[in-house]
PDB file of C-alpha atoms (C1' of nucleotides) in Angstrom:
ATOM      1  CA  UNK A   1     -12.755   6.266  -7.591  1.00  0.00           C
ATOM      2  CA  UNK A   2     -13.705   3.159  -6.062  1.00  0.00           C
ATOM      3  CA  UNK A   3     -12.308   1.471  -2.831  1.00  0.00           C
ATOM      4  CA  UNK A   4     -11.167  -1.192  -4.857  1.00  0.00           C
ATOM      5  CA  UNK A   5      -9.159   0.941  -7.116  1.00  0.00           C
ATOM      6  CA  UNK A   6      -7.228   2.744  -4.061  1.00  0.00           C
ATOM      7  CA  UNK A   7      -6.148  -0.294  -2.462  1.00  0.00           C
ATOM      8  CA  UNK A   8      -4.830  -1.951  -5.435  1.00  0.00           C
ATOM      9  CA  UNK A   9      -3.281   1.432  -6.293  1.00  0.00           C
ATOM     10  CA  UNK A  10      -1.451   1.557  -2.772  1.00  0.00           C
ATOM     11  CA  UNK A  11      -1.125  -2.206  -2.301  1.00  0.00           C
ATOM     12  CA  UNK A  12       0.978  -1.803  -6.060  1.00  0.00           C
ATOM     13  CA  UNK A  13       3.204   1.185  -4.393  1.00  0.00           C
ATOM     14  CA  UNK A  14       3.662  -0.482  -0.983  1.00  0.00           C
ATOM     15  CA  UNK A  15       6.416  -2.247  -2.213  1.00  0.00           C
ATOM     16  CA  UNK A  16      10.203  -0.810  -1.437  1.00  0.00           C
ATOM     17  CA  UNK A  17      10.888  -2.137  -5.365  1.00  0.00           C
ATOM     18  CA  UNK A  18       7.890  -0.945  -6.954  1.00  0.00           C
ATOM     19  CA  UNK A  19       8.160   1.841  -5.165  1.00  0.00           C
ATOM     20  CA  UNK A  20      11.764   3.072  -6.310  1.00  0.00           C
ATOM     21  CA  UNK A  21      10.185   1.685  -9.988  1.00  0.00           C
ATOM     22  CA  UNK A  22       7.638   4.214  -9.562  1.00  0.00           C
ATOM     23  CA  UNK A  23       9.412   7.252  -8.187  1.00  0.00           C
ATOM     24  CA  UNK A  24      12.503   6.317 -10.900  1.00  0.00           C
ATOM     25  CA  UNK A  25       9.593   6.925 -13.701  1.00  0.00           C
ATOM     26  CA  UNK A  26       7.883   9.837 -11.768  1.00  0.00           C
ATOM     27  CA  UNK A  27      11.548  11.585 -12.178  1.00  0.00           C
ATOM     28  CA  UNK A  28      11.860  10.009 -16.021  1.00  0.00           C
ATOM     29  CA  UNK A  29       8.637  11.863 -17.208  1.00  0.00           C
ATOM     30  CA  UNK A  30       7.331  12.407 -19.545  1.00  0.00           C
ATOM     31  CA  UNK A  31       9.390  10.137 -21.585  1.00  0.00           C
ATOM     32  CA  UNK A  32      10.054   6.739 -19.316  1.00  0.00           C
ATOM     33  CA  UNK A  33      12.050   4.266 -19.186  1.00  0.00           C
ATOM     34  CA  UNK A  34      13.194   0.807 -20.986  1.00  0.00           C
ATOM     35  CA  UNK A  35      12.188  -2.020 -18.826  1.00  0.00           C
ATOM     36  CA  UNK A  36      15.882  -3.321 -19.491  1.00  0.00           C
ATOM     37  CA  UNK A  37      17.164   0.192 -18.149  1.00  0.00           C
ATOM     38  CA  UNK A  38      15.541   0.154 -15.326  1.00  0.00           C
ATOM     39  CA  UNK A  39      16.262  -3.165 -14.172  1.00  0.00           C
ATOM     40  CA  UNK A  40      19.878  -2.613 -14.781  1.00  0.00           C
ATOM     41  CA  UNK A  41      19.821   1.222 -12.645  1.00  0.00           C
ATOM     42  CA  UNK A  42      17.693  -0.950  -9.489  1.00  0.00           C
ATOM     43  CA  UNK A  43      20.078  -4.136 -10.035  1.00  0.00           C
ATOM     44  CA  UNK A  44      17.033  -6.463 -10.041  1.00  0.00           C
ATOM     45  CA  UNK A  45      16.219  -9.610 -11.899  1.00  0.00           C
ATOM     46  CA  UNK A  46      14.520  -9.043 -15.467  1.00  0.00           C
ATOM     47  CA  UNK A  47      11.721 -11.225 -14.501  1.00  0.00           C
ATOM     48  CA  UNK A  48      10.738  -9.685 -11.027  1.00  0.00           C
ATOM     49  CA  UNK A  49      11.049  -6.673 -12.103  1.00  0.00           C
ATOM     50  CA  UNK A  50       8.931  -7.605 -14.990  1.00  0.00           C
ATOM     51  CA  UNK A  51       6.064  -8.826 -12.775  1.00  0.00           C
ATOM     52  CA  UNK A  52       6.410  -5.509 -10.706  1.00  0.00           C
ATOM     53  CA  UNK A  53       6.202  -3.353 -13.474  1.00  0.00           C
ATOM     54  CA  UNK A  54       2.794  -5.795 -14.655  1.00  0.00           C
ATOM     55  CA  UNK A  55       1.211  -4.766 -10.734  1.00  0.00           C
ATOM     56  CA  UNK A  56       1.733  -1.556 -11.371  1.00  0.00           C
ATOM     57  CA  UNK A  57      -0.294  -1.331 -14.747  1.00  0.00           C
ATOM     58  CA  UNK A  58      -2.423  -3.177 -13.362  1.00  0.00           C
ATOM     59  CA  UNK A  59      -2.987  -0.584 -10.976  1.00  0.00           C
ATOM     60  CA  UNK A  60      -2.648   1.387 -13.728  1.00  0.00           C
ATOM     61  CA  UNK A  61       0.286   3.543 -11.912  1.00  0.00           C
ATOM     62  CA  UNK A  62       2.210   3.286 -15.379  1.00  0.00           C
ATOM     63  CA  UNK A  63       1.467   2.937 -19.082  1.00  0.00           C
ATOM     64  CA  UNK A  64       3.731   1.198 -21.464  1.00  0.00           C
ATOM     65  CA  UNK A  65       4.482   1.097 -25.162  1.00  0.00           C
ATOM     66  CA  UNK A  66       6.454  -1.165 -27.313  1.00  0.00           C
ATOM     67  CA  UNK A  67       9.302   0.310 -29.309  1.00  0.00           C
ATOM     68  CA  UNK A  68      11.544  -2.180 -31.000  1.00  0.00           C
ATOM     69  CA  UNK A  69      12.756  -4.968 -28.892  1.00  0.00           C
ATOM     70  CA  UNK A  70      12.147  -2.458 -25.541  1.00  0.00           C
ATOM     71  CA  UNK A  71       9.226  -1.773 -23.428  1.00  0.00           C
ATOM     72  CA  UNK A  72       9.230   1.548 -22.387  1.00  0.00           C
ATOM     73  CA  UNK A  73       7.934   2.719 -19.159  1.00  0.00           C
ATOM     74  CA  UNK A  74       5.663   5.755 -18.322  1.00  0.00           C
ATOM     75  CA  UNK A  75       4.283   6.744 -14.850  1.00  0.00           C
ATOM     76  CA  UNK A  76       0.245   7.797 -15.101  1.00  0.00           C
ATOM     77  CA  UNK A  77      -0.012  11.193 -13.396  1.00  0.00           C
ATOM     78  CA  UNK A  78      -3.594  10.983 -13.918  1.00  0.00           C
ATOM     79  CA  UNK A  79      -4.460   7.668 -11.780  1.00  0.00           C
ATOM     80  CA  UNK A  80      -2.071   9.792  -8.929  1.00  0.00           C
ATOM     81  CA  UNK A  81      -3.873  12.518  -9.124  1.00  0.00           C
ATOM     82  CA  UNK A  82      -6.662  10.695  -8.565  1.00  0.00           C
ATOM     83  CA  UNK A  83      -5.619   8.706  -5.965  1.00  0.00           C
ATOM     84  CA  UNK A  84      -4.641  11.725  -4.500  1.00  0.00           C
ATOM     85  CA  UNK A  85      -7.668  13.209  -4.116  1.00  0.00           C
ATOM     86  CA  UNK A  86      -9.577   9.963  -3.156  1.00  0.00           C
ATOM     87  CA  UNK A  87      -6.849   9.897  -0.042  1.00  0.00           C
ATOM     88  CA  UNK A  88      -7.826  13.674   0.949  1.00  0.00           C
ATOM     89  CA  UNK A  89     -11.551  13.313  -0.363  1.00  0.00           C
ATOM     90  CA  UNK A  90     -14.095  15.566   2.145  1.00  0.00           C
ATOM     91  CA  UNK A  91     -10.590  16.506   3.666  1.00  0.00           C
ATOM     92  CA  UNK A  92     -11.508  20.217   3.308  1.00  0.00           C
ATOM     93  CA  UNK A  93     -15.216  20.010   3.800  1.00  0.00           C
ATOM     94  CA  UNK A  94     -14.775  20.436   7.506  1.00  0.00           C
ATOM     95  CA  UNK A  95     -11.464  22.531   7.606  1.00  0.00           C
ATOM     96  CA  UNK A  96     -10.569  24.052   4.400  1.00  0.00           C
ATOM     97  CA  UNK A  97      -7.466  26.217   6.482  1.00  0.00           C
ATOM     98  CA  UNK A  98      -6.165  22.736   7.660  1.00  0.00           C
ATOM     99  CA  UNK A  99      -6.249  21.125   4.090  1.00  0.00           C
ATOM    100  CA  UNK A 100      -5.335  24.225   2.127  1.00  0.00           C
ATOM    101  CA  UNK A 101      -2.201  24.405   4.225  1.00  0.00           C
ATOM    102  CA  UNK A 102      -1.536  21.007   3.546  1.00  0.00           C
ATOM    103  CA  UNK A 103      -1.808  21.628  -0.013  1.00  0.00           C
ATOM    104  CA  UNK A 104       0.667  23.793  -0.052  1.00  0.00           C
ATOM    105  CA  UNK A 105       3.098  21.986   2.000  1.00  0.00           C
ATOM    106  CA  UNK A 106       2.859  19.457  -0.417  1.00  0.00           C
ATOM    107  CA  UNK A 107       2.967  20.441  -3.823  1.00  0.00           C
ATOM    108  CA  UNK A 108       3.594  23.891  -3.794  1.00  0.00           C
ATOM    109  CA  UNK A 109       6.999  24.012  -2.429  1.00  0.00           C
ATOM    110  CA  UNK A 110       8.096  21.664  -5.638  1.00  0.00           C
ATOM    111  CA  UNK A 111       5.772  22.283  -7.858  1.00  0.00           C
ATOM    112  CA  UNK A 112       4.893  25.881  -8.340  1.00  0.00           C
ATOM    113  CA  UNK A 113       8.192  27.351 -10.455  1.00  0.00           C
ATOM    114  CA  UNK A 114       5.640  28.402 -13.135  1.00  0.00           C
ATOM    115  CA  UNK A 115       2.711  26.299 -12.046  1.00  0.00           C
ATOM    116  CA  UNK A 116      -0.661  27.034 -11.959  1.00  0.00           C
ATOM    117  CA  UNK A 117      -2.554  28.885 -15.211  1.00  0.00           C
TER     118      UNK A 117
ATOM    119  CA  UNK B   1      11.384  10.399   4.384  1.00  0.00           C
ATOM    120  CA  UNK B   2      13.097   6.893   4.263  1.00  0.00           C
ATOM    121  CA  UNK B   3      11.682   4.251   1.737  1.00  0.00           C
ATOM    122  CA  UNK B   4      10.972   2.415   4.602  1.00  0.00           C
ATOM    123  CA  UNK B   5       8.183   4.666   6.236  1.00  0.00           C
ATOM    124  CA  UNK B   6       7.333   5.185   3.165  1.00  0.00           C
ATOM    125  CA  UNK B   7       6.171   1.741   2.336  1.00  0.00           C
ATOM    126  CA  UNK B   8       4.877   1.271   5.680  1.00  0.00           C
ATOM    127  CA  UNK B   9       2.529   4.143   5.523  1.00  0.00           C
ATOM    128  CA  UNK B  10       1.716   2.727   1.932  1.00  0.00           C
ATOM    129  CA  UNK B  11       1.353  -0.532   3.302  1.00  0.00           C
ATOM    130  CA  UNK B  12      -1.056   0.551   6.269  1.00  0.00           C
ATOM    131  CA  UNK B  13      -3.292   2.326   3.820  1.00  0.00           C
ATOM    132  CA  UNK B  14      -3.585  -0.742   1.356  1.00  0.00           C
ATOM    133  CA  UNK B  15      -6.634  -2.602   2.752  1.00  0.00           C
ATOM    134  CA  UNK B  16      -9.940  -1.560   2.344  1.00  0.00           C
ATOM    135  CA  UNK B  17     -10.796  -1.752   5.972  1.00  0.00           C
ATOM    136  CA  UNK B  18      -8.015   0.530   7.037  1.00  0.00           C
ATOM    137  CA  UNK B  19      -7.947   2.697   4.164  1.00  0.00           C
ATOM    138  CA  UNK B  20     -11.860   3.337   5.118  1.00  0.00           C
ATOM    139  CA  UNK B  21     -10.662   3.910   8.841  1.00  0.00           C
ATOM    140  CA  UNK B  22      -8.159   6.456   7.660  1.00  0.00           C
ATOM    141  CA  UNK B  23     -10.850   8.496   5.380  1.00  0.00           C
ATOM    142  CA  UNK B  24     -13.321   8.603   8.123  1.00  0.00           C
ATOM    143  CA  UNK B  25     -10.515  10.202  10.402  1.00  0.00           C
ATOM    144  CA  UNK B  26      -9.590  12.972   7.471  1.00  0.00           C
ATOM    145  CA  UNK B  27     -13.206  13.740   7.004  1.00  0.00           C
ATOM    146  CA  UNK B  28     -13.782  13.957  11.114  1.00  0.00           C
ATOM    147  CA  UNK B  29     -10.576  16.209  11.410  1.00  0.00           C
ATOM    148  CA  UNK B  30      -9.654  17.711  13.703  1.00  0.00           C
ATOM    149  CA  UNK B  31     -11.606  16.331  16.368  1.00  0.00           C
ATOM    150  CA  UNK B  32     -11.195  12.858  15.389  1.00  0.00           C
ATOM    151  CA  UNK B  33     -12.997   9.283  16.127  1.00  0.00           C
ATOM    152  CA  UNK B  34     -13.272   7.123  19.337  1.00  0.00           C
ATOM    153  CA  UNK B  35     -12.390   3.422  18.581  1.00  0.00           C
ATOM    154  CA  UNK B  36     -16.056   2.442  19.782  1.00  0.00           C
ATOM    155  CA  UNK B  37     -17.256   4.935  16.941  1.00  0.00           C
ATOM    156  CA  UNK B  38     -15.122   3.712  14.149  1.00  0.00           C
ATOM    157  CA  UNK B  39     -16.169  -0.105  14.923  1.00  0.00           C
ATOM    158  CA  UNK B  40     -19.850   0.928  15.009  1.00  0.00           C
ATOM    159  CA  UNK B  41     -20.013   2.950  11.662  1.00  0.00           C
ATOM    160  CA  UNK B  42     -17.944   0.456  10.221  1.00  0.00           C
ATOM    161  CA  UNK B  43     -19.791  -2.817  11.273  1.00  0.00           C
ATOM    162  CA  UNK B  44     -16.411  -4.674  12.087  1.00  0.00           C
ATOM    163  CA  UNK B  45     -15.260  -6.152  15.109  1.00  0.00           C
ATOM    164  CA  UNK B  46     -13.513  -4.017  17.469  1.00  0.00           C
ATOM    165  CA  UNK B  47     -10.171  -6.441  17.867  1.00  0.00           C
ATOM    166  CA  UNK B  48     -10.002  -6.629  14.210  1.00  0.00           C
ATOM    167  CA  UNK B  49     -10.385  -2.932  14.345  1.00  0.00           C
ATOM    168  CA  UNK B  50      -8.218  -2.430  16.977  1.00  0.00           C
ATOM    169  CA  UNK B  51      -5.496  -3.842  15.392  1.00  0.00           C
ATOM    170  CA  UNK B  52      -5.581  -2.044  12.151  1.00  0.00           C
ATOM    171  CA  UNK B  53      -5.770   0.912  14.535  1.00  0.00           C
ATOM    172  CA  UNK B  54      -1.927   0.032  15.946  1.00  0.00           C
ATOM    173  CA  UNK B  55      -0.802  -0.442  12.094  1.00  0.00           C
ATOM    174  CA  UNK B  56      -2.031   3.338  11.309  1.00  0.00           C
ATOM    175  CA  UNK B  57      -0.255   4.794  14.078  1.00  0.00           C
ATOM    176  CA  UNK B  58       3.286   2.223  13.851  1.00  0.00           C
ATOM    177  CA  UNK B  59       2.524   3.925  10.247  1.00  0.00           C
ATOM    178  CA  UNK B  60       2.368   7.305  12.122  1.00  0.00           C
ATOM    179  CA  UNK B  61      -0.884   7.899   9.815  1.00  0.00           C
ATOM    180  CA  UNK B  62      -3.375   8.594  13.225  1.00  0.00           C
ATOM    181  CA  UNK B  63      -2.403   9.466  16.540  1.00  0.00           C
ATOM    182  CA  UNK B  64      -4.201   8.622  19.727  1.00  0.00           C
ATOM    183  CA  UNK B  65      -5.448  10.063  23.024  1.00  0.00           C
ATOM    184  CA  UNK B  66      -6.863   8.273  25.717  1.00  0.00           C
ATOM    185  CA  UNK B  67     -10.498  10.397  26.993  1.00  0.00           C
ATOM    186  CA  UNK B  68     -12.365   8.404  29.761  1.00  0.00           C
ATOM    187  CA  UNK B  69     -13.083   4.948  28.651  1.00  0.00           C
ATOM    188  CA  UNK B  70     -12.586   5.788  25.106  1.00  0.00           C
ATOM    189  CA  UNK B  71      -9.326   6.165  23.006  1.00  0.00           C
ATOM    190  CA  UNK B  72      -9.311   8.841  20.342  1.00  0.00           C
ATOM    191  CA  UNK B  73      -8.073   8.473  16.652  1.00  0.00           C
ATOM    192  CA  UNK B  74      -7.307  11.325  14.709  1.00  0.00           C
ATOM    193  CA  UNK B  75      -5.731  11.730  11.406  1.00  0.00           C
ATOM    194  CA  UNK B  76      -1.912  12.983  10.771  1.00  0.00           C
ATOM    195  CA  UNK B  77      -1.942  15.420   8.134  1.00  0.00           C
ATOM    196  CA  UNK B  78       1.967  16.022   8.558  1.00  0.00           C
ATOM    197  CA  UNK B  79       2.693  12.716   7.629  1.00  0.00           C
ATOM    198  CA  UNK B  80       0.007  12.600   4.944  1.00  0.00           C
ATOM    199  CA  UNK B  81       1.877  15.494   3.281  1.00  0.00           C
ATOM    200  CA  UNK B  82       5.627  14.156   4.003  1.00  0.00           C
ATOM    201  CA  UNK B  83       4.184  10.748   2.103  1.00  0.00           C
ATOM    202  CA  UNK B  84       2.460  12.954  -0.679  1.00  0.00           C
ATOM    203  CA  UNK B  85       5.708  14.615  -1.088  1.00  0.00           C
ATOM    204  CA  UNK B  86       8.046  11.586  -1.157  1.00  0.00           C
ATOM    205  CA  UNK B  87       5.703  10.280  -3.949  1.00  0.00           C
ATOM    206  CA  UNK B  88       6.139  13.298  -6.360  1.00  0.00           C
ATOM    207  CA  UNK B  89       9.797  13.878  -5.358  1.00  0.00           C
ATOM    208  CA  UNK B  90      11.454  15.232  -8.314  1.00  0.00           C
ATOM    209  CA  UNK B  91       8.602  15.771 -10.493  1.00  0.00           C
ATOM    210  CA  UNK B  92       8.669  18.850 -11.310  1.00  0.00           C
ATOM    211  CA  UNK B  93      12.452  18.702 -11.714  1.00  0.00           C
ATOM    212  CA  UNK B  94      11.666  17.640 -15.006  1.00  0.00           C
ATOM    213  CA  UNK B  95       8.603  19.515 -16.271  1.00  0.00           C
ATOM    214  CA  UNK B  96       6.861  21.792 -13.882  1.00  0.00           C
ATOM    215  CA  UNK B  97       3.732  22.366 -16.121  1.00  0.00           C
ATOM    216  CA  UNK B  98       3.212  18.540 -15.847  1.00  0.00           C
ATOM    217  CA  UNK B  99       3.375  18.519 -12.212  1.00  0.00           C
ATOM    218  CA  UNK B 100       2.003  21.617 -11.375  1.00  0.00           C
ATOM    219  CA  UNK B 101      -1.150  20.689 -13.759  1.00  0.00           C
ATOM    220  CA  UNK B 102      -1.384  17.747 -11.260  1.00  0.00           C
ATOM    221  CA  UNK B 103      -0.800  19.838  -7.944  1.00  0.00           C
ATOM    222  CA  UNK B 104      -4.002  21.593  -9.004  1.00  0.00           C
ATOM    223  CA  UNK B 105      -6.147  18.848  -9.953  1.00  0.00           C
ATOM    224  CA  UNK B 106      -5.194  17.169  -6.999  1.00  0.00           C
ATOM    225  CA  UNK B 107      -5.966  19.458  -4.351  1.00  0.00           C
ATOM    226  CA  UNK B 108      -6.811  23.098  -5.965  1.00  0.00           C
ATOM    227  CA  UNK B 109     -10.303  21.770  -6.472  1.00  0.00           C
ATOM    228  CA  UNK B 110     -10.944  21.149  -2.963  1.00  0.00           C
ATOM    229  CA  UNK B 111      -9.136  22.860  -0.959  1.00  0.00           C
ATOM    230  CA  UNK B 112      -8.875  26.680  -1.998  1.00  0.00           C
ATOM    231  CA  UNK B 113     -12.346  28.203  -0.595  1.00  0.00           C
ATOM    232  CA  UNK B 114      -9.798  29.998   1.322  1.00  0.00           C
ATOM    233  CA  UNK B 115      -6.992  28.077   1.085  1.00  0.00           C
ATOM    234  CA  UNK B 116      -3.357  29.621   0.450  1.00  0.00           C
ATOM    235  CA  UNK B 117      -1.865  32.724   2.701  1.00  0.00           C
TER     236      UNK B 117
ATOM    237  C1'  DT C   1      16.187 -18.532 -42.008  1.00  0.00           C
ATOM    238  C1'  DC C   2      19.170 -18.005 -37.971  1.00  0.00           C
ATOM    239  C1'  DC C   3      20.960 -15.579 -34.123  1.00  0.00           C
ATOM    240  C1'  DA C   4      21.043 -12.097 -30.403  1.00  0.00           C
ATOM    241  C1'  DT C   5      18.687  -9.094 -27.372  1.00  0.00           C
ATOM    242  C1'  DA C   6      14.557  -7.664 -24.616  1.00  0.00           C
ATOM    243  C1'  DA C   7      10.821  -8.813 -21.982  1.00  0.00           C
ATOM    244  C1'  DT C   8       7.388 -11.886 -20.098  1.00  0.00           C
ATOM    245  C1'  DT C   9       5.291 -16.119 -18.247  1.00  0.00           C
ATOM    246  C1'  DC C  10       5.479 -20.405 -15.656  1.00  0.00           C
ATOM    247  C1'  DC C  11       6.342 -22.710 -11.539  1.00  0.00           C
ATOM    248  C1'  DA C  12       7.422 -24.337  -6.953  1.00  0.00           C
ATOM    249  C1'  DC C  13       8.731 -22.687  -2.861  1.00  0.00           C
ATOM    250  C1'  DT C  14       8.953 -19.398   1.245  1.00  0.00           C
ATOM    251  C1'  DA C  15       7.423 -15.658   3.880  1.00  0.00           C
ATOM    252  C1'  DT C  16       4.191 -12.321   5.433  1.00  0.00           C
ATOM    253  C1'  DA C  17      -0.538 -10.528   6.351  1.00  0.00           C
ATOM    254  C1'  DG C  18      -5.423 -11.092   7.715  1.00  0.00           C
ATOM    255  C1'  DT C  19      -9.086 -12.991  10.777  1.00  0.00           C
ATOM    256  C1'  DG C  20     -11.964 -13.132  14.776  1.00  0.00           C
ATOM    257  C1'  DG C  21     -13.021 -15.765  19.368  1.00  0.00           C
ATOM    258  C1'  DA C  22     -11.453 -15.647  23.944  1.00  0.00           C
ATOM    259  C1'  DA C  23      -8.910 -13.612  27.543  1.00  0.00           C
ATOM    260  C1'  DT C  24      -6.900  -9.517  29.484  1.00  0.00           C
ATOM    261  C1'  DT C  25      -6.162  -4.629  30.757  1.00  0.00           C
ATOM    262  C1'  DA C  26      -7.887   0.168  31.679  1.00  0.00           C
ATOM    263  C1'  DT C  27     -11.180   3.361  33.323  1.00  0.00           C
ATOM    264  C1'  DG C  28     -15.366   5.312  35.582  1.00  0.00           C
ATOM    265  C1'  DG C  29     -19.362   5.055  38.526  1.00  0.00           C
ATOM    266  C1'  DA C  30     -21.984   3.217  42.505  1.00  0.00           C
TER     267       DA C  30
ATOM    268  C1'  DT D   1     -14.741  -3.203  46.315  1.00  0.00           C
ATOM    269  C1'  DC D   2     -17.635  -4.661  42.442  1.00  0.00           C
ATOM    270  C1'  DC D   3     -19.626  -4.151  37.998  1.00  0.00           C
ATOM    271  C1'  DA D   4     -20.052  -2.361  33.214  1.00  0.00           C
ATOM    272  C1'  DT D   5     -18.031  -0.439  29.283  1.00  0.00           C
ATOM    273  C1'  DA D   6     -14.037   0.393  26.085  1.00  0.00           C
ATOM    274  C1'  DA D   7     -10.114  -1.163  23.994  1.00  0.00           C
ATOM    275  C1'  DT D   8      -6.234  -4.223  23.350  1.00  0.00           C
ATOM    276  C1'  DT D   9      -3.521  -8.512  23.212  1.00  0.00           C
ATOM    277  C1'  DC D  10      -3.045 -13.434  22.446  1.00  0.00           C
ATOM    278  C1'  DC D  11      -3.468 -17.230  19.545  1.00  0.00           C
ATOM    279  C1'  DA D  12      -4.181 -20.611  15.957  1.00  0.00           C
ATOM    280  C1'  DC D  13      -5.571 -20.847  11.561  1.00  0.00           C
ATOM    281  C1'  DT D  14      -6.133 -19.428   6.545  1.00  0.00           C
ATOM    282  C1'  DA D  15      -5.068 -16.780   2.655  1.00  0.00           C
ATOM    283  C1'  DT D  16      -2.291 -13.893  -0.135  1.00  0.00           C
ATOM    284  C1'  DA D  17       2.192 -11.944  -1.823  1.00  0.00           C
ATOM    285  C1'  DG D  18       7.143 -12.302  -3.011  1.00  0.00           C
ATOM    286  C1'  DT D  19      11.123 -14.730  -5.218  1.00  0.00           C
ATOM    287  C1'  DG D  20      14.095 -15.960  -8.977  1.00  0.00           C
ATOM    288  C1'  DG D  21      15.622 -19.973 -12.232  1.00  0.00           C
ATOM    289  C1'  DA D  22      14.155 -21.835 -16.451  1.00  0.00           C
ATOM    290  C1'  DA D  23      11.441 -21.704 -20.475  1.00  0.00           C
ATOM    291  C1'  DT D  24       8.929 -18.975 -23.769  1.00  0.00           C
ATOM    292  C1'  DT D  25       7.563 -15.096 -26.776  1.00  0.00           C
ATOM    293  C1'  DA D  26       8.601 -10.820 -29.527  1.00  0.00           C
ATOM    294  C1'  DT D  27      11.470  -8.085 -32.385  1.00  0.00           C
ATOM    295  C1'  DG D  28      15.397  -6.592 -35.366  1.00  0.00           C
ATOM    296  C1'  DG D  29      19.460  -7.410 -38.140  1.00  0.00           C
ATOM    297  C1'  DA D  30      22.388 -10.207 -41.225  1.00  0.00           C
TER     298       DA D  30
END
DNA sequence: TCCATAATTCCACTATAGTGGAATTATGGA
DNA sequence: TCCATAATTCCACTATAGTGGAATTATGGA
């Protein structure tokens, strides 16, 4: 990943509305949500929002596809993932017990139910 | 975590300057990075520097120690993973084998050489 | 074709963030 | 005390980001 990439990524999610956006579509995967519904759950104007939800592609955070008269909403766990790892990149290389730990701090705790393969 | 240190720490780390100044601190953990250091590898000037320095730690991303003449810059891994883990909040809620998949992409890769307990 | 709904784009305005030279503060050594 | 080094603060200036009303574009149904 490319500096570039990282700071539009986290310029796109340092944003209290884009934020909530994001995190409201993290929660709504893997099937998203309506531009329309998700204006109405935030309370926010149809265009900002619009232009939010246009940084975050950008940043390519989330995907969208057309159906009917809606635009629905995905987030990208991919690009996280990898923006993840570009934040903790090398992290490990000098203290794997400090980085594992954090690891599991992280992601474990929520993410493990029936996790890994 | 409130959306508001959320956004700050998202905010700090969305500029290519500072976002390099953070990664440099991760990879020199746990010892961490005079100022002086930082400005030198970097090639920028140390007030520019030294003020991106104050927005990591308002962000609570680096502390600081004073040694000598020198101030000391380390990374915060505690609130790297309390950020980490306001970003994937309710992931796995929905579909653990999504988020899971992304726990170990994110971090497995690096960070297990001896990683979990 | 005509209307209603959904979403986006345009635009002017306001507010916030970034920049680096110069001055200041902190510390250590002679 | 005096000097050198390290880091921070002050300041004026420039550049970028955020805001929402109004107009426009896209789609579906009658």
């Amino acid at each position: 990943m490319e500096i570039e990439n990282a700071v539009a990524a986290l310029s796109a999610l340092a944003h209290a509305g884009r934020l909530s956006v994001f995190r409201m579509l993290v929660q709504a995967s893997p099937e998203g949500l309506a531009a329309g519904e998700i204006a109405r759950r935030l309370d926010v104007p149809a265009n900002s929002l619009s232009t939010n939800l246009h940084i975050l592609s950008h940043a390519q955070l989330v995907s969208s596809r057309r159906d009917g008269r809606s635009v629905i909403y995905s987030a990208r766990h991919d690009s996280m993932a990898t923006l993840l790892e570009y934040l903790m990149e090398d992290c490990c290389g000098g203290s794997p017990e400090i980085c594992g730990q954090l690891a599991d701090t992280v992601l474990r705790s929520r993410c493990t139910e029936e996790g890994h393969a």
